[in-house]
Short mmCIF file of C-alpha atoms in Angstrom, two decimals:
data_model
loop_
_atom_site.label_atom_id
_atom_site.label_comp_id
_atom_site.label_asym_id
_atom_site.label_seq_id
_atom_site.Cartn_x
_atom_site.Cartn_y
_atom_site.Cartn_z
CA MET A 1404 0.00 0.00 0.00
CA HIS A 1405 0.92 3.64 -0.41
CA ILE A 1406 -0.42 5.54 2.60
CA VAL A 1407 -0.26 9.33 2.89
CA PHE A 1408 -0.03 10.77 6.40
CA PHE A 1409 -1.28 14.29 7.07
CA GLY A 1410 -0.10 16.12 10.21
CA ASP A 1411 -0.59 19.57 11.68
CA GLN A 1412 3.13 19.80 12.40
CA HIS A 1413 6.32 18.57 10.80
CA LEU A 1414 7.37 15.23 12.24
CA ASP A 1415 10.75 16.62 13.31
CA SER A 1416 9.04 19.05 15.70
CA LEU A 1417 8.34 18.24 19.35
CA GLY A 1418 5.18 16.39 20.33
CA GLY A 1419 3.78 12.97 21.14
CA ALA A 1420 1.76 12.76 17.91
CA GLN A 1421 4.91 13.51 15.90
CA VAL A 1422 6.87 10.80 17.73
CA SER A 1423 4.07 8.33 17.10
CA MET A 1424 3.81 9.19 13.39
CA ARG A 1425 7.57 8.81 12.89
CA LEU A 1426 7.42 5.33 14.42
CA GLN A 1427 4.33 4.39 12.42
CA ARG A 1428 6.05 5.40 9.19
CA GLU A 1429 9.20 3.43 10.03
CA PHE A 1430 7.34 0.24 10.95
CA LEU A 1431 4.94 0.46 8.01
CA GLU A 1432 7.94 0.70 5.70
CA ARG A 1433 9.54 -2.28 7.45
CA ALA A 1434 6.34 -4.17 6.61
CA GLY A 1435 6.81 -3.34 2.92
CA HIS A 1436 4.45 -0.37 2.54
CA THR A 1437 5.19 3.13 1.23
CA VAL A 1438 4.43 6.17 3.39
CA THR A 1439 4.41 9.82 2.35
CA VAL A 1440 4.18 12.44 5.11
CA VAL A 1441 2.48 15.76 4.31
CA ALA A 1442 2.95 18.54 6.87
CA PRO A 1443 3.95 22.21 7.13
CA THR A 1444 7.56 23.12 6.45
CA MET A 1445 9.46 23.57 9.72
CA HIS A 1446 11.27 26.86 10.38
CA GLY A 1447 13.99 27.94 12.77
CA PRO A 1448 17.29 26.38 13.82
CA ARG A 1449 15.86 22.86 14.23
CA ALA A 1450 14.43 22.74 10.69
CA ALA A 1451 15.43 19.51 8.97
CA ALA A 1452 16.63 19.08 5.41
CA PRO A 1453 13.96 17.90 2.94
CA THR A 1454 13.67 14.15 2.42
CA PRO A 1455 11.95 12.24 -0.41
CA ALA A 1456 9.32 10.72 1.89
CA TYR A 1457 8.13 14.14 3.08
CA VAL A 1458 6.04 16.72 1.25
CA ASP A 1459 6.79 19.93 3.16
CA LEU A 1460 3.99 22.40 2.49
CA PRO A 1461 4.49 26.18 2.31
CA SER A 1462 3.96 27.45 5.85
CA MET A 1463 4.37 30.27 8.33
CA PRO A 1464 5.82 29.96 11.88
CA ILE A 1465 3.18 30.40 14.59
CA THR A 1466 5.26 30.28 17.80
CA LEU A 1467 8.00 32.59 19.01
CA ASP A 1468 10.58 29.79 19.00
CA ARG A 1469 9.54 28.92 15.40
CA GLU A 1470 9.12 25.28 16.45
CA TYR A 1471 5.59 25.07 15.08
CA SER A 1472 4.11 26.29 11.82
CA MET A 1473 0.87 26.45 9.86
CA SER A 1474 -0.09 25.77 6.26
CA TRP A 1475 -3.23 27.48 4.97
CA PRO A 1476 -5.83 25.03 3.58
CA GLY A 1477 -6.91 26.40 0.22
CA ARG A 1478 -6.51 26.10 -3.53
CA ARG A 1479 -2.89 27.27 -3.57
CA THR A 1480 -1.88 24.56 -1.09
CA ASP A 1481 -3.99 22.02 -2.99
CA ARG A 1482 -2.16 22.78 -6.23
CA PHE A 1483 1.26 22.61 -4.54
CA LEU A 1484 0.39 19.26 -2.97
CA ASP A 1485 -1.05 17.74 -6.14
CA ARG A 1486 2.07 18.71 -8.10
CA ALA A 1487 4.32 17.19 -5.44
CA MET A 1488 2.32 13.95 -5.37
CA THR A 1489 2.78 13.42 -9.12
CA ARG A 1490 6.35 12.42 -8.23
CA ARG A 1491 5.12 9.74 -5.81
CA PRO A 1492 3.50 6.32 -6.47
CA PRO A 1493 -0.31 6.09 -6.81
CA VAL A 1494 -2.00 6.53 -3.42
CA ASP A 1495 -4.20 3.82 -1.88
CA LEU A 1496 -5.30 5.47 1.35
CA VAL A 1497 -5.11 8.74 3.27
CA HIS A 1498 -4.38 8.63 7.00
CA VAL A 1499 -5.20 11.97 8.64
CA GLN A 1500 -3.46 12.40 12.00
CA ALA A 1501 -4.18 16.10 12.41
CA ASP A 1502 -6.86 18.20 14.07
CA PHE A 1503 -6.68 21.57 12.35
CA TRP A 1504 -5.14 22.75 9.05
CA GLY A 1505 -3.48 19.40 8.41
CA ALA A 1506 -6.85 17.67 8.75
CA PHE A 1507 -8.50 20.12 6.36
CA ILE A 1508 -5.72 19.70 3.78
CA GLY A 1509 -5.82 15.90 4.10
CA HIS A 1510 -9.58 15.57 3.72
CA ARG A 1511 -9.55 17.96 0.77
CA PHE A 1512 -6.85 15.85 -0.91
CA ALA A 1513 -8.83 12.64 -0.35
CA GLN A 1514 -12.04 14.21 -1.65
CA ARG A 1515 -10.33 15.48 -4.84
CA HIS A 1516 -8.82 12.10 -5.61
CA GLY A 1517 -11.61 9.79 -4.43
CA LEU A 1518 -9.49 8.16 -1.72
CA PRO A 1519 -10.68 6.55 1.53
CA VAL A 1520 -9.65 8.21 4.81
CA VAL A 1521 -8.64 6.74 8.15
CA HIS A 1522 -8.63 9.54 10.73
CA THR A 1523 -6.74 9.19 14.02
CA MET A 1524 -8.02 11.59 16.66
CA HIS A 1525 -4.97 12.70 18.67
CA ASN A 1526 -6.42 15.77 20.36
CA ARG A 1527 -9.33 16.56 22.66
CA VAL A 1528 -9.67 20.06 21.26
CA ASP A 1529 -12.20 21.39 23.79
CA VAL A 1530 -9.94 20.79 26.80
CA GLY A 1531 -6.76 21.81 24.99
CA ILE A 1532 -8.11 25.16 23.80
CA ALA A 1533 -9.76 25.90 27.17
CA ALA A 1534 -6.38 25.34 28.84
CA VAL A 1535 -4.59 27.99 26.80
CA THR A 1536 -7.20 30.74 26.41
CA PRO A 1537 -10.18 32.08 28.41
CA LEU A 1538 -11.82 32.81 25.04
CA HIS A 1539 -12.19 29.14 24.18
CA ARG A 1540 -15.90 29.34 23.24
CA PRO A 1541 -15.46 31.97 20.50
CA VAL A 1542 -12.29 30.19 19.38
CA LEU A 1543 -14.21 26.92 19.00
CA ALA A 1544 -17.01 28.73 17.18
CA PHE A 1545 -14.41 30.17 14.78
CA LEU A 1546 -12.84 26.74 14.25
CA ASN A 1547 -16.21 25.24 13.34
CA ALA A 1548 -16.91 28.04 10.89
CA TRP A 1549 -13.43 27.56 9.40
CA ARG A 1550 -14.00 23.81 9.19
CA ARG A 1551 -17.29 24.28 7.30
CA ARG A 1552 -15.66 26.70 4.87
CA ALA A 1553 -12.52 24.61 4.28
CA LEU A 1554 -14.39 21.31 3.97
CA ARG A 1555 -17.32 22.21 1.75
CA GLY A 1556 -18.98 19.00 0.66
CA ILE A 1557 -17.66 17.11 3.71
CA GLY A 1558 -19.87 17.12 6.80
CA ASP A 1559 -21.95 20.09 5.62
CA ALA A 1560 -24.83 18.96 7.80
CA VAL A 1561 -22.74 18.92 10.99
CA GLY A 1562 -23.76 21.95 13.00
CA GLY A 1563 -22.77 23.22 16.43
CA GLY A 1564 -19.92 25.30 17.73
CA ASP A 1565 -18.20 23.21 20.41
CA GLY A 1566 -15.21 20.89 20.29
CA TRP A 1567 -17.26 17.75 19.70
CA ALA A 1568 -19.05 19.36 16.73
CA PHE A 1569 -15.63 20.16 15.30
CA LEU A 1570 -14.50 16.54 15.60
CA ARG A 1571 -17.81 15.27 14.19
CA GLY A 1572 -17.25 17.46 11.14
CA LEU A 1573 -13.78 15.98 10.61
CA ALA A 1574 -14.97 12.41 11.09
CA ALA A 1575 -17.72 12.91 8.48
CA GLY A 1576 -15.12 12.48 5.76
CA ALA A 1577 -13.61 9.28 7.22
CA SER A 1578 -14.21 5.61 6.50
CA ALA A 1579 -12.71 4.70 9.89
CA VAL A 1580 -11.72 6.62 13.01
CA THR A 1581 -9.09 5.44 15.47
CA ALA A 1582 -8.14 6.71 18.92
CA PRO A 1583 -4.98 6.02 20.94
CA SER A 1584 -6.84 4.96 24.10
CA THR A 1585 -10.01 3.18 25.16
CA HIS A 1586 -11.22 6.09 27.27
CA PHE A 1587 -10.92 8.58 24.40
CA ALA A 1588 -12.54 6.18 21.93
CA ARG A 1589 -15.57 5.69 24.17
CA ARG A 1590 -15.80 9.46 24.74
CA LEU A 1591 -15.80 10.06 20.98
CA GLU A 1592 -18.59 7.53 20.57
CA ARG A 1593 -20.69 9.02 23.39
CA HIS A 1594 -20.50 12.45 21.73
CA GLY A 1595 -21.54 11.10 18.34
CA VAL A 1596 -18.21 11.71 16.61
CA PHE A 1597 -18.02 8.25 15.00
CA GLU A 1598 -18.99 4.67 15.79
CA PRO A 1599 -17.33 2.34 16.28
CA VAL A 1600 -13.97 3.95 17.01
CA ASP A 1601 -11.01 1.56 16.73
CA VAL A 1602 -8.55 1.67 19.65
CA VAL A 1603 -4.94 1.58 18.44
CA TRP A 1604 -2.43 2.70 21.05
CA ASN A 1605 0.60 4.73 20.09
CA GLY A 1606 3.68 2.58 20.62
CA ILE A 1607 7.34 2.49 21.50
CA ASP A 1608 10.17 1.55 19.13
CA ASP A 1609 10.77 -2.18 19.68
CA ASP A 1610 14.51 -2.02 19.00
CA LEU A 1611 15.11 1.09 21.07
CA ARG A 1612 13.08 -0.33 23.94
CA ASP A 1613 15.17 -3.50 23.95
CA ALA A 1614 18.43 -1.52 23.71
CA THR A 1615 17.37 0.81 26.51
CA LEU A 1616 16.48 -2.09 28.79
CA ALA A 1617 19.73 -3.87 27.93
CA ALA A 1618 21.75 -0.79 28.91
CA ALA A 1619 19.84 -0.23 32.17
CA PRO A 1620 21.02 -1.81 35.42
CA ALA A 1621 19.33 -5.10 36.29
CA GLU A 1622 18.20 -3.61 39.60
CA ARG A 1623 17.63 -0.02 40.69
CA GLU A 1624 20.23 1.19 43.15
CA PRO A 1625 18.96 2.43 46.53
CA GLY A 1626 19.29 6.10 47.29
CA ARG A 1627 17.32 9.31 46.89
CA PRO A 1628 14.21 8.64 44.78
CA ARG A 1629 14.49 10.05 41.25
CA PHE A 1630 11.40 11.53 39.61
CA VAL A 1631 11.22 12.56 35.96
CA TRP A 1632 8.66 14.87 34.32
CA LEU A 1633 8.65 15.42 30.57
CA GLY A 1634 6.54 17.26 28.06
CA ARG A 1635 5.72 20.60 26.54
CA MET A 1636 5.89 23.41 29.09
CA SER A 1637 2.41 24.81 28.51
CA PRO A 1638 -0.66 25.20 30.75
CA GLU A 1639 -2.54 22.04 29.75
CA LYS A 1640 0.43 19.92 30.90
CA ARG A 1641 0.19 21.45 34.42
CA LEU A 1642 3.93 21.75 35.01
CA LEU A 1643 3.62 24.77 37.31
CA PRO A 1644 1.07 23.18 39.69
CA PHE A 1645 3.25 20.07 39.73
CA LEU A 1646 6.34 22.04 40.78
CA GLU A 1647 4.33 23.82 43.45
CA ALA A 1648 3.23 20.39 44.71
CA PHE A 1649 6.77 19.03 44.58
CA VAL A 1650 8.09 21.92 46.68
CA ALA A 1651 5.17 21.64 49.10
CA SER A 1652 5.65 17.89 49.46
CA GLY A 1653 9.07 18.30 51.01
CA ALA A 1654 9.94 14.93 49.44
CA ASP A 1655 13.58 13.94 49.81
CA ALA A 1656 13.91 13.25 46.09
CA ASP A 1657 15.63 14.38 42.93
CA LEU A 1658 13.65 15.68 39.98
CA GLU A 1659 14.58 15.94 36.30
CA ILE A 1660 12.40 18.06 33.99
CA ILE A 1661 12.70 17.31 30.26
CA GLY A 1662 11.25 19.48 27.52
CA GLY A 1663 10.81 23.09 26.51
CA GLY A 1664 8.14 25.71 26.13
CA GLY A 1665 6.85 29.07 27.19
CA GLN A 1666 6.56 28.27 30.92
CA ARG A 1667 10.21 27.42 31.51
CA ALA A 1668 11.10 30.73 33.20
CA ALA A 1669 8.07 30.50 35.50
CA ALA A 1670 8.93 26.88 36.31
CA GLU A 1671 12.51 27.74 37.25
CA LYS A 1672 11.24 30.53 39.47
CA ILE A 1673 9.00 28.17 41.43
CA VAL A 1674 11.81 25.77 42.33
CA GLY A 1675 14.23 28.67 42.89
CA GLY A 1676 17.45 26.71 42.47
CA ARG A 1677 16.28 23.95 44.78
CA GLU A 1678 18.92 21.25 45.21
CA GLY A 1679 18.23 18.10 43.24
CA VAL A 1680 16.00 19.75 40.60
CA ARG A 1681 17.44 19.77 37.09
CA PHE A 1682 16.06 21.23 33.85
CA SER A 1683 17.51 19.14 31.02
CA GLY A 1684 15.80 20.90 28.09
CA ARG A 1685 14.96 19.02 24.93
CA LEU A 1686 16.48 15.57 24.51
CA THR A 1687 16.38 13.06 21.69
CA TYR A 1688 13.86 10.23 21.81
CA ALA A 1689 16.60 7.73 22.74
CA GLN A 1690 17.97 9.99 25.47
CA THR A 1691 14.47 10.54 26.87
CA LEU A 1692 13.76 6.81 27.05
CA ALA A 1693 17.08 6.26 28.81
CA ARG A 1694 16.18 8.91 31.41
CA ILE A 1695 12.76 7.29 31.98
CA ALA A 1696 14.39 3.89 32.42
CA ALA A 1697 16.87 5.32 34.93
CA ALA A 1698 14.19 7.10 36.99
CA ASP A 1699 12.36 5.58 39.93
CA ALA A 1700 9.06 7.16 38.86
CA LEU A 1701 7.65 9.22 36.03
CA VAL A 1702 5.20 11.99 36.89
CA GLN A 1703 2.33 12.72 34.48
CA THR A 1704 0.29 15.74 35.54
CA SER A 1705 -2.18 16.80 32.83
CA ILE A 1706 -5.86 16.10 33.54
CA GLY A 1707 -8.49 15.47 30.87
CA PHE A 1708 -6.29 16.71 28.03
CA GLU A 1709 -4.31 13.64 26.97
CA THR A 1710 -6.03 11.30 24.56
CA GLN A 1711 -3.51 8.65 25.54
CA GLY A 1712 -0.61 10.15 27.41
CA MET A 1713 2.33 8.28 25.88
CA THR A 1714 4.89 8.85 28.62
CA PRO A 1715 3.32 6.60 31.30
CA PHE A 1716 3.04 3.80 28.73
CA GLU A 1717 6.68 4.29 27.73
CA ALA A 1718 7.58 4.21 31.42
CA ALA A 1719 5.58 1.02 32.00
CA THR A 1720 7.28 -0.61 29.01
CA LEU A 1721 10.66 0.26 30.55
CA GLY A 1722 9.69 -1.00 34.01
CA THR A 1723 9.25 2.44 35.60
CA PRO A 1724 6.07 3.15 37.63
CA SER A 1725 4.24 6.47 37.32
CA VAL A 1726 2.51 9.08 39.42
CA ILE A 1727 -0.72 9.77 37.47
CA CYS A 1728 -3.10 12.69 37.88
CA ASP A 1729 -5.60 11.74 35.14
CA PRO A 1730 -7.98 8.97 36.33
CA ASP A 1731 -8.66 7.83 32.74
CA ILE A 1732 -4.96 7.23 32.09
CA ALA A 1733 -4.59 5.46 35.44
CA ALA A 1734 -7.45 3.12 34.52
CA GLU A 1735 -5.96 2.43 31.07
CA LEU A 1736 -2.59 1.46 32.59
CA GLY A 1737 -4.30 -0.89 35.03
CA GLY A 1738 -1.52 -0.86 37.65
CA GLY A 1739 2.08 0.03 38.36
CA LEU A 1740 1.27 3.56 39.52
CA TRP A 1741 0.35 5.96 42.26
CA ALA A 1742 -3.02 7.55 41.38
CA VAL A 1743 -3.58 11.13 42.56
CA PRO A 1744 -7.05 11.65 44.11
CA ASP A 1745 -9.20 14.79 43.66
CA ALA A 1746 -8.31 15.04 39.95
CA ASP A 1747 -11.83 15.70 38.60
CA VAL A 1748 -11.42 17.50 35.26
CA SER A 1749 -14.91 19.01 35.53
CA ALA A 1750 -13.99 20.91 38.72
CA HIS A 1751 -12.75 24.42 38.03
CA GLY A 1752 -11.59 27.34 40.14
CA ARG A 1753 -8.76 28.32 42.43
CA GLU A 1754 -10.02 26.26 45.36
CA GLN A 1755 -10.32 23.08 43.29
CA GLU A 1756 -6.84 23.54 41.83
CA ALA A 1757 -5.46 24.05 45.34
CA GLN A 1758 -7.07 20.73 46.37
CA ARG A 1759 -5.55 18.97 43.37
CA THR A 1760 -2.12 20.42 44.13
CA ALA A 1761 -2.36 19.33 47.78
CA ALA A 1762 -3.40 15.82 46.71
CA LEU A 1763 -0.48 15.64 44.29
CA ALA A 1764 1.95 16.76 47.02
CA GLU A 1765 0.70 14.00 49.32
CA THR A 1766 0.98 11.42 46.52
CA LEU A 1767 4.56 12.50 45.78
CA ARG A 1768 5.44 12.08 49.47
CA ARG A 1769 3.91 8.59 49.43
CA ALA A 1770 5.70 7.65 46.20
CA ALA A 1771 9.07 8.84 47.54
CA SER A 1772 8.51 6.86 50.72
CA ASP A 1773 7.54 3.70 48.82
CA ILE A 1774 10.57 3.99 46.52
CA ALA A 1775 12.94 4.48 49.44
CA ALA A 1776 11.40 1.47 51.21
CA GLY A 1777 11.66 -0.71 48.10
CA THR A 1778 7.88 -1.15 47.88
CA ALA A 1779 7.14 0.77 44.67
CA PRO A 1780 4.45 -0.80 42.44
CA MET A 1781 5.48 -2.72 39.32
CA PRO A 1782 4.02 -1.93 35.88
CA VAL A 1783 1.65 -4.48 34.33
CA PRO A 1784 3.64 -6.80 31.98
CA GLU A 1785 0.74 -7.05 29.49
CA VAL A 1786 0.82 -3.28 28.96
CA ALA A 1787 4.53 -3.39 28.18
CA GLU A 1788 4.07 -6.08 25.53
CA ALA A 1789 0.99 -4.49 23.90
CA PHE A 1790 2.77 -1.12 23.62
CA ARG A 1791 5.43 -2.36 21.16
CA GLN A 1792 5.20 -0.45 17.88
CA SER A 1793 5.30 -3.66 15.83
CA SER A 1794 2.02 -4.80 17.41
CA ARG A 1795 0.49 -1.32 16.98
CA THR A 1796 1.43 -1.22 13.30
CA ALA A 1797 -0.09 -4.67 12.74
CA ALA A 1798 -3.33 -3.42 14.32
CA MET A 1799 -3.40 -0.33 12.10
CA ILE A 1800 -2.73 -2.39 8.95
CA ARG A 1801 -5.83 -4.43 9.79
CA VAL A 1802 -7.84 -1.18 9.87
CA TYR A 1803 -6.39 -0.13 6.50
CA GLU A 1804 -7.18 -3.50 4.93
CA ARG A 1805 -10.75 -3.44 6.23
CA VAL A 1806 -11.34 0.05 4.82
CA LEU A 1807 -9.91 -0.86 1.41
CA ALA A 1808 -11.89 -4.13 1.26
CA ALA A 1809 -15.13 -2.22 1.92
CA ARG A 1810 -14.70 0.05 -1.14
#
């Protein structure tokens, strides 16, 4: 098969969806398929050189660090894309793994060429937008209007102005919809986005996992507990409340923070040079996995935003337990964790956030104590095996084959 991926961001930029798509492409090609990746051209110092498997669309940077960019969905982009695809083999299937402009461009391409679409929903847009702007309702109304304009002839009858209406409009052009977790799939179904939604977890590189485990010590050495937090430093990830909780916990533990973003300065101010806290910045995928394997616990702090939350699954695969704030992610993992109580995503306000922070502080104290005593929980072995990218790619190929057989 020749599958064309569409993303909102270049796969060399930071983000869990980008990591997942890079792995999917690699393992699909190992299985003998051809993958073309269509995404906005990346700008700035980290921009990668063009490669034959990528169609880098004309774009404009949209963040101060020029990490992320946007391509405008319209006739000019359509013409650029169609010209570029004439140099690629005939396409069998479009796989949209985007939520905004990349989704519009992908569905437009499929509609023009009569191709079936598999759409992976990576983003719960209502929670994500509400986390970064108090004007989320007008923003969502604008996105729905933009979606109707960009996707004329696809989901015209889908009305409404909230996040679920937006996702319903995208799914209207799909032959199959997948989600990276059971909890997000069932939520999509309850809100009428699509039914049934196939659950296909994002995975971890089989070879890199095995190499990381081979390089790790057979047993964790006793000493000060070592926590690791990683992700984009933005409000929906809740780094700042986590650091406030870590300081308040008084836990005798080291902490490594991996990643970058706009909240770094505020994060450093909260810990104020505290001994044992280290900001490591952006690391490679291999380096990040090595740090997770070396840690005693990973801390995952977003609530209600993650559609899977890859890092706790990566940690479980590497034998590292997690401190989990999101009850849906805790349930999906099934064990090998410390669950933080009072993490209701529907509760808003300063008082509720203070309760969540206090509960996280107490959980961090308990985790540090358990680690020091040698009684930390062990991840569930079945999760580790099911998270291998080879098994995830096999599951997605079955979805592709079913969609193509139904044509």
